[in-house]
Structures are given as structure tokens and as C-alpha cells.
Amino acid sequence: MTEDKGKALPKSGDLDEQALFFHRYPRPGKLEIQATKPLGNQRDLALAYSPGVAAPCLAIRDNPDAAAEYTSRANLVAVISNGTAVLGLGNIGPLASKPVMEGKAVLFKKFAGIDVFDIEIEAPEIDRMVDVISSLEPTFGGINLEDIKAPECFEVERRLREKMAIPVFHDDQHGTAIIVAAAILNGLSLAGKDIANVKIVASGAGAAALACLNLLVNLGAKRENIWVHDIEGLVYKGREVLMDPWKSVYAQETDKRVLAESIPGADVFLGLSAAGVLKPDLLGQMAERPLIMALANPTPEIMPDQARAVRPDAMICTGRSDFPNQVNNVLCFPYIFRGALDCGATTINEEMKMAAVKAIASLAREEVNEVAAKAIGGDTPIFGADYLIPSPFDQRLILRIAPAVARAAEETGVAKRPIADYDAYLDQLNRFVFRSGFIMKPVFAAAKLASKKRVIFAEGEDERVLRAAQVLLEENIAKPILIGRPSIIEARLQRFGLKIRPEIDFELVNPQDDPRFKDYVDDYFNLVGRKGVIPEAARTIVRTNATVIGAIAVKRGDADALICGVEGRYARHLRDVSQIIGKKPGVLDFSALSLLISQRGATFFTDTYVTFNPSAEEIAEMTIMAAAEIRRFGITPKAALVSHSNFGSRDSDSSEKMRKAICLVKELAPDLEADGEMHGDSAISEVLRKRVMPNSTLTGEANLLVFPNIDAANITLGVVKTMTDSLHVGPILLGAALPAHILSPSVTSRGVVNMAALAVVEASYPEQA
């Protein structure tokens, strides 16, 4: 990790330590298996095992396709490797490859809801690999080959596709090829060039490079226009060293031998080789508006700033996330398998891959949606040289690629279960858009790309805050300011094995000795002197109350956002924030919004911490403020005002208050999708809601539950969180004049990071609230 002026950020070795800790705790690995059916009584056991399993077993015996209805096979993929070509690590063997395969499994689950078993096999020989993998067909709906070295990977995949009637996909080849092809199609379109006429020069002839070239040929590129280089130089006819049948396809009849001889006039450079291969002087010899695919990682064949210095007209893609146009396989492989599994495809053919290419290329040309724009940060990108392929955070990827792949499978006759209703299928896919921690991805992406805001932490001595500060620095999200005693913080940093250091990596406010003490006391007394606080008390409070110090820092502009509440009572922190930072103009009162992230997705609850018995006007206000905050997550709010009454079924002060509140919401925010008063189950189930209110103004499942009082909201939040093992984000304080959030003592260090990232986004884009 590079050092920033005066800041000694953790080095790569520290990241290794963090990665080891991450993989080991709280339990080893990144995966677990969970039951999807209840097992709470004897009848459940009888249905799940003996004698109940006999019926589905016999049904599958009589009709093998019934396995998709009675088992998880149709949503189960095997990620398989023999560990011969792992990441940039090479042939480290199958056991050492297991963390990578588990990681791939996590991506499948997070991005597309696909279950995965990672399988590492001791099988370096082609015959052994084919025998082992093909024998697994009864278990899986698809096979994702991973990190198998070339040229063996080509033969293994070919033979498995011939033997197996389920999709077999080598992502190192085809995942990269699909993203590269989409970027090249769009780049050539911008340059006004025809793929049939362009000259392509490739550096690298491994699995990924050859798959890219093969797919480009299928899209119209001419083999005679493709010049391939590897470690031995140009692939030419008559060469015998390091040649194989797959590489020989691109052998040229020429006396040229090196990259410098073949690159003049090239329209596309495809690099899947090593750092620094494309020298600036070679780039200068390429055709007008060249397309540079410099995909070596971590250091590309040429760095983008070097390339632009020589060729300002160049369009550049890399494999890195810190530059535009990142070629990232996660853009396609989860969604290709999603479409293939959902239609029961027997293979992933060229037509399905080309459908994915065109879907990705087409999405980049569309107007960037709100979620992707926030994830990218800064100015909203438009289709052009710096935006040839979509952001990995664009939730529309699954909605474009999976149906396109399923349609192509159906049109080519390989879909055993063609999609009957694509509109219904799209609705089904929407449930994969917001899952688990992925909800926070747009917030983190926006925070990383914003100007780094100063977040002050009242409880700077707390272990969770210290760990969070290190993460915020490592991930380049914020500039932490910690309030605490230097000796205590130093000792705890050492005890917890944290590498960050006060006044080097982060600013430290020592409440016992800060040069701004007198100014802070004066500011505090000016705010509370007529509220019963005498000057001597003001001095004591500013010396001892960290939340007061943090709030004054934000009020004065010494910090951009405040995080407090890790210790102490919520009400005390709220009092200090209210007195010092205050409410936004026109806001009736503060309210607290809580987010629970579960396998169902994201559900927001309000008001969970502030107002005991809000009025109808306050409920309407908190609903509208909550909806604005929810949009920061890239989620369209759907609000349900819940009650013991279901659309007028019972009269009480509480139900009448909620009826009045929904009328105010519709008057003040007519574009907000909201309805009430209604039962909790009606809020979640559209079927139940329509039984009692067919013309409800709320569609689908509500994601914002608004409660009549704090008892109902807080109790429901706690019960649902525990029963569903949900991740709690918040409470998110609404209505404050400046970004400030009061957490709960049960918050984890990751929860502190989440709220700090949200505070950074709020401070960076206050106009979006």
C-alpha cells in the first residue's frame, strides 16, 4: 500500500495478517450449509428424511427432470479446481486453492443467489480430471472450472462438455472473454471501426487470451488480422517451441518475431501477460483511437497515465478497480449461470456467451441508473472512453444477462425448462438485487470515491472504534478523528495488534489537553448557557463528555461527521447532539431509522429509538425523511404504516393517528409509494394486502415499516433481528442539521464502519437527502 503525505498506512504484510484473521474468525472459512426446511418436530423429520424422502426419490427415478423440483440441484454449482493455475500464485495445489474456491462460491451466492460446493481435486492429469468431474453430474446443475492451467484446461472443458448434460464453464477463459468482448465492441463503436477490419495484437497466449480471441472471431474479427505473442515472441507458422493446437490457430505467415514489429497500425492491444510489456513508444505506433486492454494484475502492461501521456486518444481498460473500465469477471459469471440454471440449460454454448456480451455492451450504453452512479461516485458517467463497460455495482446486470442467456439457450434448443413468462422471471430476479452485505456496496463505493471526509468518533478508546478506524484507513473511506487519552489508545492499539498510529494515520483529540479547549467551552456555553448550564459546568462537560466534544467539532467545521453511542445511553447522546448540532430547519423532531439486512434483503424500521409516542405529523415527517435516506442505498422506498388496525378494521387513538399520518404523507410526498394503516403481515405480503384492500397504493413487499410508537418499533426490530439473524445497520439519525449518528452499545466494529461510510456519503452529498 502506498504512503500518503505524512501518513504511514498499513503495508501489504498487514493486509495479509488481516486476511488470515478474516478467514479464521469467528469460524474458519467463508461458507456454511443451512437447512431450507423446518426441522422442529417429529413430522418435520419424517418429511425431511425417512419415510418422507421415498416419494421424491421415486418421482426422480421415474422422471430425472423432477430433481429440479424436489432438490436443490437446479440451484447448485460446483466450483472445481486442481490448483494448477491459482490467481497469480501458479501451481500451488488443490488444497492451497481452497480459499480461492470458497471466495468464488461467496460471489455466486452474493451476486446471484446460487449455492455452491467448492471441490478441490488431486487430479493434475486430463483423464483423471475428466473422470472425477464428470462423475459429479448427478449432484450439480452446473460446473464452474477454475484455476486449471493451459493448455490442459481447453481439453478438460471440451471433453466434459461432450460427456455432461449440464453447463460446464471455465470462467478464467470465458468470463474474461465475455467482458473483454463487450468492452471491445463498445470501444470500436466509439472509434467508428468495424471489427471485421481491425488489427488485433495480443500479448499473452494463455487460457484467457485465447478465449478472448476465439470469442472476438465469433463476433466477426478475422484470424488473419490477429497477431499473438507469448514468452517466446510472435506465434508464427513453423514455430515449434511452446506451441499447441489452440495457439497454432493464430499462427501468422510472416518473418516478424517480436511485439515491436507487429504492433504498428494495430487498433486493439489485448494484454493478458505481464507488467510493462507495452512500452510507450510502441503505443505511439498504434492506429488512431487505439483500444488498450492492459489486463495484467496487479500491474498492467502499461499504466493508464503513461498511456494517456503518449496517446490522449486511447481508450484503456485494466483489471484494476482504481481505474475506469475494470474488466472484472464478476460482471458476468454469476448471471450467466443464473440464466443457464433457471432454464435448465444442458450447456453454455457460444450463442449464450454472445448474448451475455451483447447484454453487457448494451447496458453500458444505457443511462447510468442511480445506484451505479452513486457507486461510481463523482459525476455520473456516460457511455464513452472512460465508461465502456458497466459498473459491477449496477444491479441491472442480473436483469439483463440472465434473461438474455436463458433466451439464447431456448433459441438454440439447449433449455430443458424454457422460461414461460419473462416478466415474471424479471420480478423473480429482482430479489437477488439486494442481498445481505451487498446492500452496503453502493454506500462504500460512493464513500471511497468522495473527497475523504473527517469522521470524529466520540468513543475513540473503544476496541471496536479502533478496529473500525484501521478499516476506514485501509479501505480509503474516511479520515478518522478519535477522541481519547493518548496513552490508553496507544496501549490498546498495541494490545489488539493494530498498526495505525496517532497523529500519523489519524488525528487524535485528547480531552485532557487540547489547544482548542477554551474555544470549545465558549462555543458550548453560547449554545447551552441559557439552559441551566453555568460556565464552570461547561468547562467540566467539555473536558469529560466526548460526545459534546465531537458535536462541537462538527458544528465548528473541525470535522465533517460525528459517530457516537458505542458506549452509554442513547438518550444522553441525543441530548448533546440536539443541543449542539440541532435539527435541520423546518424539522419537527429527530427520528431513528434502522436497517436489517437478511436473506430476504433490506428492511427499514422507524422510529426505533427517539420519540416515544410521535404525532401524526411527526410520523409523516419521519416517513418522508426515511424514504430520502433509503434512496442513498439505491433502493426505491416502499412504505407501510403499520398498526393493529388493517385499513380501518379497528378504531383507536393509535389507528386514527396512522390514518391521518398516511394522508399527510400522500399530500407532502405524492411520489412516495406508501399506504396504511395496515397489519404487519399485509405490509410484507401483497397477496394478503390485496384481499382486504385491492386498490392499495403500495405494490409488492414494503421495505420501510413505520410504527405508531417507539415500543412497537424497537421491540419488532429486536425480535426480527434475533429470529432472522439479520445484520443491523444503524440506528441512522434523521433530521440532524449536520451528519451525526448515535449507535447502540451492541454495535460491532463492522457496524461502526458501516455507519462511518454512510456518514461520509451524507457529508459528501447532503443535497441528496
CSV table of C-alpha atoms in Angstrom, one decimal, residues 145-546:
chain,number,residue,atom,x,y,z
A,145,LEU,CA,-14.0,-24.8,-13.7
A,146,GLU,CA,-11.4,-22.6,-12.0
A,147,ASP,CA,-7.7,-22.1,-12.0
A,148,ILE,CA,-6.7,-25.0,-14.2
A,149,LYS,CA,-3.6,-24.3,-16.2
A,150,ALA,CA,-3.4,-24.1,-20.0
A,151,PRO,CA,-3.4,-26.0,-22.3
A,152,GLU,CA,-4.9,-28.8,-20.2
A,153,CYS,CA,-7.9,-26.6,-19.4
A,154,PHE,CA,-9.0,-26.5,-23.0
A,155,GLU,CA,-9.1,-30.3,-23.4
A,156,VAL,CA,-10.7,-30.8,-20.0
A,157,GLU,CA,-13.5,-28.4,-20.8
A,158,ARG,CA,-14.1,-29.8,-24.3
A,159,ARG,CA,-14.3,-33.4,-23.1
A,160,LEU,CA,-16.6,-32.5,-20.1
A,161,ARG,CA,-18.9,-30.6,-22.4
A,162,GLU,CA,-19.2,-33.7,-24.6
A,163,LYS,CA,-19.8,-36.0,-21.7
A,164,MET,CA,-22.1,-34.0,-19.4
A,165,ALA,CA,-25.6,-32.7,-19.9
A,166,ILE,CA,-25.2,-29.7,-17.6
A,167,PRO,CA,-23.4,-26.4,-18.2
A,168,VAL,CA,-19.6,-26.6,-17.9
A,169,PHE,CA,-17.9,-23.2,-17.9
A,170,HIS,CA,-14.2,-22.4,-17.4
A,171,ASP,CA,-14.5,-18.8,-16.0
A,172,ASP,CA,-10.8,-18.0,-16.4
A,173,GLN,CA,-11.4,-18.4,-20.2
A,174,HIS,CA,-14.9,-17.4,-20.9
A,175,GLY,CA,-15.7,-14.9,-18.1
A,176,THR,CA,-12.7,-12.7,-19.1
A,177,ALA,CA,-13.5,-13.2,-22.8
A,178,ILE,CA,-17.1,-12.0,-22.4
A,179,ILE,CA,-16.2,-8.8,-20.5
A,180,VAL,CA,-13.3,-8.1,-22.9
A,181,ALA,CA,-15.5,-8.7,-26.0
A,182,ALA,CA,-18.2,-6.3,-24.6
A,183,ALA,CA,-15.6,-3.6,-24.0
A,184,ILE,CA,-14.0,-4.1,-27.4
A,185,LEU,CA,-17.4,-3.9,-29.2
A,186,ASN,CA,-18.2,-0.6,-27.5
A,187,GLY,CA,-14.7,0.8,-28.0
A,188,LEU,CA,-14.8,0.0,-31.7
A,189,SER,CA,-18.2,1.5,-31.9
A,190,LEU,CA,-16.9,4.8,-30.4
A,191,ALA,CA,-13.9,4.8,-32.7
A,192,GLY,CA,-16.1,4.2,-35.8
A,193,LYS,CA,-14.4,0.9,-36.6
A,194,ASP,CA,-15.7,-2.4,-37.9
A,195,ILE,CA,-14.5,-5.5,-36.0
A,196,ALA,CA,-14.0,-7.3,-39.3
A,197,ASN,CA,-11.3,-4.8,-40.4
A,198,VAL,CA,-9.4,-4.1,-37.2
A,199,LYS,CA,-5.9,-5.3,-36.4
A,200,ILE,CA,-5.7,-7.0,-33.0
A,201,VAL,CA,-2.3,-7.6,-31.3
A,202,ALA,CA,-2.3,-9.8,-28.3
A,203,SER,CA,0.4,-10.2,-25.6
A,204,GLY,CA,-0.3,-13.5,-23.8
A,205,ALA,CA,-1.5,-16.8,-25.2
A,206,GLY,CA,-2.9,-18.5,-22.1
A,207,ALA,CA,-6.4,-19.7,-21.5
A,208,ALA,CA,-7.9,-16.3,-21.0
A,209,ALA,CA,-6.2,-14.7,-24.0
A,210,LEU,CA,-7.1,-17.4,-26.4
A,211,ALA,CA,-10.7,-17.5,-25.2
A,212,CYS,CA,-10.9,-13.7,-25.8
A,213,LEU,CA,-9.6,-14.1,-29.3
A,214,ASN,CA,-11.9,-17.0,-30.1
A,215,LEU,CA,-14.9,-15.0,-29.0
A,216,LEU,CA,-13.8,-12.0,-31.0
A,217,VAL,CA,-13.6,-14.2,-34.0
A,218,ASN,CA,-17.1,-15.4,-33.4
A,219,LEU,CA,-18.2,-11.8,-33.3
A,220,GLY,CA,-16.6,-11.0,-36.7
A,221,ALA,CA,-12.9,-10.5,-36.2
A,222,LYS,CA,-10.6,-12.0,-38.9
A,223,ARG,CA,-8.0,-14.5,-37.9
A,224,GLU,CA,-5.5,-13.0,-40.4
A,225,ASN,CA,-5.8,-9.7,-38.6
A,226,ILE,CA,-4.8,-11.2,-35.2
A,227,TRP,CA,-1.2,-11.3,-34.0
A,228,VAL,CA,-0.5,-13.3,-30.9
A,229,HIS,CA,2.7,-13.1,-28.8
A,230,ASP,CA,3.8,-15.2,-25.8
A,231,ILE,CA,7.0,-15.5,-23.8
A,232,GLU,CA,8.8,-16.9,-27.0
A,233,GLY,CA,7.6,-14.0,-29.2
A,234,LEU,CA,5.2,-14.0,-32.1
A,235,VAL,CA,3.2,-17.1,-32.8
A,236,TYR,CA,4.1,-17.8,-36.4
A,237,LYS,CA,3.8,-20.7,-38.8
A,238,GLY,CA,6.7,-23.1,-38.5
A,239,ARG,CA,7.4,-22.3,-34.8
A,240,GLU,CA,7.9,-25.4,-32.7
A,241,VAL,CA,8.7,-24.1,-29.2
A,242,LEU,CA,5.8,-23.8,-26.7
A,243,MET,CA,3.2,-24.4,-29.4
A,244,ASP,CA,-0.1,-26.3,-29.0
A,245,PRO,CA,-3.2,-26.8,-31.3
A,246,TRP,CA,-5.2,-24.0,-29.7
A,247,LYS,CA,-2.4,-21.4,-30.1
A,248,SER,CA,-1.4,-22.6,-33.6
A,249,VAL,CA,-4.8,-21.4,-34.9
A,250,TYR,CA,-3.4,-17.8,-34.8
A,251,ALA,CA,0.0,-18.5,-36.3
A,252,GLN,CA,0.9,-15.9,-38.9
A,253,GLU,CA,2.8,-16.5,-42.2
A,254,THR,CA,5.4,-13.7,-41.6
A,255,ASP,CA,9.1,-13.0,-40.8
A,256,LYS,CA,8.1,-10.7,-37.9
A,257,ARG,CA,9.1,-12.1,-34.5
A,258,VAL,CA,8.5,-9.5,-31.7
A,259,LEU,CA,5.9,-7.2,-30.5
A,260,ALA,CA,7.7,-4.1,-31.8
A,261,GLU,CA,7.5,-5.5,-35.3
A,262,SER,CA,3.8,-6.4,-35.3
A,263,ILE,CA,2.2,-3.6,-33.3
A,264,PRO,CA,2.4,-0.7,-35.9
A,265,GLY,CA,-1.1,0.2,-37.1
A,266,ALA,CA,-2.8,-2.0,-34.5
A,267,ASP,CA,-6.3,-1.0,-33.5
A,268,VAL,CA,-6.6,-3.2,-30.4
A,269,PHE,CA,-3.9,-4.3,-27.9
A,270,LEU,CA,-5.0,-7.2,-25.8
A,271,GLY,CA,-2.7,-7.8,-22.9
A,272,LEU,CA,-3.0,-10.8,-20.6
A,273,SER,CA,0.6,-11.2,-19.9
A,274,ALA,CA,3.0,-9.2,-17.6
A,275,ALA,CA,3.6,-5.7,-16.3
A,276,GLY,CA,5.2,-3.2,-18.6
A,277,VAL,CA,5.1,-5.2,-21.8
A,278,LEU,CA,3.5,-2.3,-23.8
A,279,LYS,CA,6.2,0.4,-23.9
A,280,PRO,CA,5.0,4.0,-24.5
A,281,ASP,CA,7.0,4.1,-27.8
A,282,LEU,CA,5.1,1.0,-29.1
A,283,LEU,CA,1.8,2.6,-28.1
A,284,GLY,CA,2.7,5.6,-30.2
A,285,GLN,CA,2.8,3.4,-33.3
A,286,MET,CA,-0.8,2.1,-33.0
A,287,ALA,CA,-3.7,3.3,-35.1
A,288,GLU,CA,-5.9,6.3,-34.4
A,289,ARG,CA,-8.1,5.9,-31.3
A,290,PRO,CA,-6.5,2.7,-30.2
A,291,LEU,CA,-8.2,0.4,-27.7
A,292,ILE,CA,-5.8,-0.8,-24.9
A,293,MET,CA,-6.8,-3.8,-22.9
A,294,ALA,CA,-4.0,-3.9,-20.4
A,295,LEU,CA,-5.3,-6.7,-18.1
A,296,ALA,CA,-2.2,-8.0,-16.3
A,297,ASN,CA,-2.7,-7.7,-12.5
A,298,PRO,CA,-1.8,-6.1,-10.2
A,299,THR,CA,0.4,-4.0,-12.6
A,300,PRO,CA,-0.9,-3.8,-16.2
A,301,GLU,CA,1.1,-3.9,-19.4
A,302,ILE,CA,1.0,-0.2,-19.4
A,303,MET,CA,-0.3,2.1,-16.7
A,304,PRO,CA,-3.3,4.3,-17.9
A,305,ASP,CA,-1.5,7.6,-17.0
A,306,GLN,CA,1.5,6.5,-19.1
A,307,ALA,CA,-0.8,5.5,-22.0
A,308,ARG,CA,-2.7,8.8,-22.0
A,309,ALA,CA,0.5,10.8,-21.9
A,310,VAL,CA,1.5,9.2,-25.2
A,311,ARG,CA,-1.9,8.7,-26.7
A,312,PRO,CA,-4.6,11.0,-25.3
A,313,ASP,CA,-7.0,9.4,-27.9
A,314,ALA,CA,-6.6,5.9,-26.4
A,315,MET,CA,-9.4,4.0,-24.7
A,316,ILE,CA,-8.0,2.0,-21.8
A,317,CYS,CA,-9.3,-1.0,-19.8
A,318,THR,CA,-7.4,-2.7,-17.0
A,319,GLY,CA,-8.1,-5.4,-14.4
A,320,ARG,CA,-7.9,-2.9,-11.6
A,321,SER,CA,-10.7,-1.3,-9.6
A,322,ASP,CA,-8.9,2.0,-9.2
A,323,PHE,CA,-9.2,2.9,-12.9
A,324,PRO,CA,-12.1,3.3,-15.2
A,325,ASN,CA,-13.2,0.3,-17.3
A,326,GLN,CA,-12.3,-2.5,-14.9
A,327,VAL,CA,-12.5,-5.9,-16.6
A,328,ASN,CA,-14.0,-7.9,-13.7
A,329,ASN,CA,-15.4,-11.4,-14.2
A,330,VAL,CA,-18.0,-10.8,-11.5
A,331,LEU,CA,-19.7,-8.7,-14.2
A,332,CYS,CA,-20.9,-11.9,-15.9
A,333,PHE,CA,-20.3,-15.3,-14.4
A,334,PRO,CA,-22.9,-15.3,-11.7
A,335,TYR,CA,-25.6,-14.0,-14.1
A,336,ILE,CA,-24.7,-16.4,-16.9
A,337,PHE,CA,-25.1,-19.4,-14.5
A,338,ARG,CA,-28.3,-17.8,-13.2
A,339,GLY,CA,-29.8,-17.8,-16.6
A,340,ALA,CA,-28.5,-21.2,-17.5
A,341,LEU,CA,-29.7,-22.8,-14.3
A,342,ASP,CA,-33.1,-21.2,-14.4
A,343,CYS,CA,-33.9,-22.5,-17.9
A,344,GLY,CA,-32.3,-25.9,-17.3
A,345,ALA,CA,-29.6,-25.5,-19.9
A,346,THR,CA,-27.6,-28.6,-20.8
A,347,THR,CA,-24.6,-26.5,-21.8
A,348,ILE,CA,-23.3,-22.9,-22.1
A,349,ASN,CA,-22.8,-22.5,-25.9
A,350,GLU,CA,-21.4,-19.8,-28.0
A,351,GLU,CA,-24.8,-18.2,-28.6
A,352,MET,CA,-25.3,-17.9,-24.8
A,353,LYS,CA,-21.9,-16.3,-24.3
A,354,MET,CA,-22.5,-13.8,-27.2
A,355,ALA,CA,-25.9,-13.0,-25.7
A,356,ALA,CA,-24.1,-12.1,-22.5
A,357,VAL,CA,-21.5,-10.0,-24.4
A,358,LYS,CA,-24.3,-8.0,-26.1
A,359,ALA,CA,-26.3,-7.6,-22.9
A,360,ILE,CA,-23.2,-6.1,-21.1
A,361,ALA,CA,-22.2,-3.9,-24.0
A,362,SER,CA,-25.8,-2.7,-24.4
A,363,LEU,CA,-26.2,-1.9,-20.7
A,364,ALA,CA,-23.0,0.3,-20.8
A,365,ARG,CA,-24.8,2.4,-23.4
A,366,GLU,CA,-27.8,3.0,-21.3
A,367,GLU,CA,-28.2,5.9,-19.0
A,368,VAL,CA,-26.5,5.0,-15.7
A,369,ASN,CA,-29.0,4.4,-13.0
A,370,GLU,CA,-28.9,6.0,-9.6
A,371,VAL,CA,-27.4,3.0,-7.8
A,372,ALA,CA,-24.5,2.7,-10.2
A,373,ALA,CA,-23.9,6.4,-10.3
A,374,LYS,CA,-23.6,6.5,-6.5
A,375,ALA,CA,-21.3,3.5,-6.5
A,376,ILE,CA,-19.0,5.1,-9.1
A,377,GLY,CA,-19.1,8.5,-7.3
A,378,GLY,CA,-18.4,11.9,-8.7
A,379,ASP,CA,-20.0,12.9,-11.9
A,380,THR,CA,-22.5,10.5,-13.4
A,381,PRO,CA,-20.6,8.6,-16.1
A,382,ILE,CA,-21.9,8.4,-19.7
A,383,PHE,CA,-21.1,6.0,-22.4
A,384,GLY,CA,-17.6,6.9,-23.7
A,385,ALA,CA,-13.9,6.2,-23.5
A,386,ASP,CA,-14.0,6.0,-19.7
A,387,TYR,CA,-17.2,4.0,-19.5
A,388,LEU,CA,-17.1,1.2,-22.0
A,389,ILE,CA,-18.5,-1.5,-19.6
A,390,PRO,CA,-20.9,-1.2,-16.7
A,391,SER,CA,-20.1,-0.9,-13.1
A,392,PRO,CA,-20.1,-4.2,-11.2
A,393,PHE,CA,-22.5,-2.4,-8.8
A,394,ASP,CA,-25.1,-1.9,-11.5
A,395,GLN,CA,-28.0,-4.1,-10.3
A,396,ARG,CA,-29.4,-4.3,-13.8
A,397,LEU,CA,-26.7,-6.7,-14.8
A,398,ILE,CA,-28.6,-9.7,-13.5
A,399,LEU,CA,-31.8,-8.3,-15.1
A,400,ARG,CA,-30.1,-8.1,-18.5
A,401,ILE,CA,-27.7,-11.0,-18.6
A,402,ALA,CA,-29.7,-13.8,-17.1
A,403,PRO,CA,-32.8,-13.4,-19.3
A,404,ALA,CA,-30.6,-12.9,-22.4
A,405,VAL,CA,-28.7,-16.1,-21.6
A,406,ALA,CA,-31.9,-18.0,-21.0
A,407,ARG,CA,-33.4,-16.8,-24.2
A,408,ALA,CA,-30.3,-17.8,-26.2
A,409,ALA,CA,-30.4,-21.3,-24.6
A,410,GLU,CA,-34.1,-21.6,-25.6
A,411,GLU,CA,-33.5,-20.4,-29.1
A,412,THR,CA,-30.6,-22.9,-29.6
A,413,GLY,CA,-32.5,-25.8,-28.2
A,414,VAL,CA,-30.5,-26.4,-25.1
A,415,ALA,CA,-33.0,-25.2,-22.5
A,416,LYS,CA,-34.9,-28.1,-20.8
A,417,ARG,CA,-37.1,-25.8,-18.8
A,418,PRO,CA,-37.6,-22.7,-21.0
A,419,ILE,CA,-38.8,-19.6,-19.2
A,420,ALA,CA,-42.5,-19.4,-19.6
A,421,ASP,CA,-43.1,-15.8,-18.5
A,422,TYR,CA,-40.2,-13.4,-18.8
A,423,ASP,CA,-42.0,-10.6,-17.0
A,424,ALA,CA,-42.5,-12.9,-14.0
A,425,TYR,CA,-38.9,-14.1,-14.3
A,426,LEU,CA,-37.6,-10.5,-14.1
A,427,ASP,CA,-39.7,-9.9,-11.0
A,428,GLN,CA,-38.1,-13.1,-9.5
A,429,LEU,CA,-34.6,-11.8,-10.4
A,430,ASN,CA,-35.2,-8.6,-8.5
A,431,ARG,CA,-34.9,-10.5,-5.2
A,432,PHE,CA,-31.2,-11.0,-6.0
A,433,VAL,CA,-30.5,-7.3,-6.4
A,434,PHE,CA,-30.3,-6.5,-2.6
A,435,ARG,CA,-28.9,-9.3,-0.6
A,436,SER,CA,-27.0,-9.4,2.7
A,437,GLY,CA,-24.0,-7.2,2.9
A,438,PHE,CA,-24.3,-6.3,-0.8
A,439,ILE,CA,-26.8,-3.6,0.4
A,440,MET,CA,-23.9,-1.6,1.7
A,441,LYS,CA,-21.8,-1.8,-1.5
A,442,PRO,CA,-23.1,1.4,-3.2
A,443,VAL,CA,-22.6,3.3,0.1
A,444,PHE,CA,-19.0,2.1,0.4
A,445,ALA,CA,-18.2,2.8,-3.3
A,446,ALA,CA,-19.6,6.3,-3.0
A,447,ALA,CA,-17.7,6.9,0.2
A,448,LYS,CA,-14.4,5.7,-1.3
A,449,LEU,CA,-14.8,8.0,-4.3
A,450,ALA,CA,-15.9,11.0,-2.3
A,451,SER,CA,-13.4,13.5,-1.0
A,452,LYS,CA,-12.2,11.9,2.2
A,453,LYS,CA,-14.3,13.3,5.0
A,454,ARG,CA,-13.2,13.7,8.6
A,455,VAL,CA,-15.3,11.5,10.8
A,456,ILE,CA,-14.9,12.1,14.5
A,457,PHE,CA,-15.5,9.2,16.9
A,458,ALA,CA,-16.6,10.1,20.5
A,459,GLU,CA,-15.5,6.7,21.9
A,460,GLY,CA,-12.0,6.7,20.4
A,461,GLU,CA,-10.6,4.4,23.1
A,462,ASP,CA,-13.1,1.6,22.4
A,463,GLU,CA,-11.7,-1.5,20.6
A,464,ARG,CA,-14.5,-1.5,18.1
A,465,VAL,CA,-13.8,2.1,17.1
A,466,LEU,CA,-10.0,1.4,16.9
A,467,ARG,CA,-10.6,-1.6,14.6
A,468,ALA,CA,-13.1,0.4,12.5
A,469,ALA,CA,-10.5,3.3,12.2
A,470,GLN,CA,-8.0,0.9,10.7
A,471,VAL,CA,-10.5,-0.5,8.2
A,472,LEU,CA,-11.6,3.0,7.2
A,473,LEU,CA,-7.9,3.9,6.5
A,474,GLU,CA,-7.1,0.6,4.7
A,475,GLU,CA,-10.2,1.0,2.5
A,476,ASN,CA,-9.6,4.7,2.0
A,477,ILE,CA,-13.1,5.6,3.1
A,478,ALA,CA,-12.6,8.4,5.7
A,479,LYS,CA,-10.1,10.4,7.8
A,480,PRO,CA,-10.8,9.2,11.3
A,481,ILE,CA,-10.5,11.6,14.3
A,482,LEU,CA,-10.5,9.8,17.6
A,483,ILE,CA,-11.4,11.4,20.9
A,484,GLY,CA,-9.4,9.7,23.7
A,485,ARG,CA,-6.4,9.7,26.0
A,486,PRO,CA,-3.2,9.1,24.0
A,487,SER,CA,-1.7,6.6,26.5
A,488,ILE,CA,-4.9,4.5,26.6
A,489,ILE,CA,-5.2,4.5,22.8
A,490,GLU,CA,-1.5,3.6,22.3
A,491,ALA,CA,-1.8,0.7,24.8
A,492,ARG,CA,-4.9,-0.7,23.2
A,493,LEU,CA,-3.6,-0.4,19.7
A,494,GLN,CA,-0.6,-2.5,20.8
A,495,ARG,CA,-2.8,-5.0,22.7
A,496,PHE,CA,-5.1,-5.5,19.7
A,497,GLY,CA,-2.3,-5.8,17.2
A,498,LEU,CA,-3.4,-2.8,15.2
A,499,LYS,CA,-0.9,-1.0,13.1
A,500,ILE,CA,-2.3,2.5,12.9
A,501,ARG,CA,-0.7,5.3,14.9
A,502,PRO,CA,-2.0,8.5,16.4
A,503,GLU,CA,-1.1,11.8,14.6
A,504,ILE,CA,0.4,9.7,11.8
A,505,ASP,CA,-2.5,7.7,10.4
A,506,PHE,CA,-5.3,9.5,12.3
A,507,GLU,CA,-5.9,12.7,14.2
A,508,LEU,CA,-6.3,12.4,18.0
A,509,VAL,CA,-8.2,14.7,20.2
A,510,ASN,CA,-7.0,14.5,23.8
A,511,PRO,CA,-9.9,15.8,26.0
A,512,GLN,CA,-7.4,16.4,28.8
A,513,ASP,CA,-5.0,18.6,26.8
A,514,ASP,CA,-6.3,20.2,23.6
A,515,PRO,CA,-5.3,23.7,22.5
A,516,ARG,CA,-8.9,24.4,21.3
A,517,PHE,CA,-10.4,23.7,24.8
A,518,LYS,CA,-11.2,27.4,25.6
A,519,ASP,CA,-12.8,27.9,22.2
A,520,TYR,CA,-14.9,24.8,22.6
A,521,VAL,CA,-16.0,25.8,26.0
A,522,ASP,CA,-17.1,29.2,24.7
A,523,ASP,CA,-19.0,27.7,21.8
A,524,TYR,CA,-20.7,25.2,24.1
A,525,PHE,CA,-21.7,27.8,26.7
A,526,ASN,CA,-23.1,30.1,24.0
A,527,LEU,CA,-25.4,27.2,23.0
A,528,VAL,CA,-26.5,25.9,26.4
A,529,GLY,CA,-25.8,28.8,28.8
A,530,ARG,CA,-29.5,29.7,29.0
A,531,LYS,CA,-30.4,26.0,29.5
A,532,GLY,CA,-29.2,25.7,33.0
A,533,VAL,CA,-25.5,25.2,32.4
A,534,ILE,CA,-23.2,27.5,34.2
A,535,PRO,CA,-19.6,28.4,32.9
A,536,GLU,CA,-17.8,26.1,35.4
A,537,ALA,CA,-20.1,23.2,34.4
A,538,ALA,CA,-19.5,23.9,30.7
A,539,ARG,CA,-15.8,23.6,31.3
A,540,THR,CA,-16.2,20.3,33.1
A,541,ILE,CA,-18.5,18.9,30.4
A,542,VAL,CA,-16.2,19.9,27.5
A,543,ARG,CA,-13.3,18.2,29.4
A,544,THR,CA,-15.2,15.0,30.2
A,545,ASN,CA,-18.0,14.5,27.6
A,546,ALA,CA,-16.7,13.1,24.4
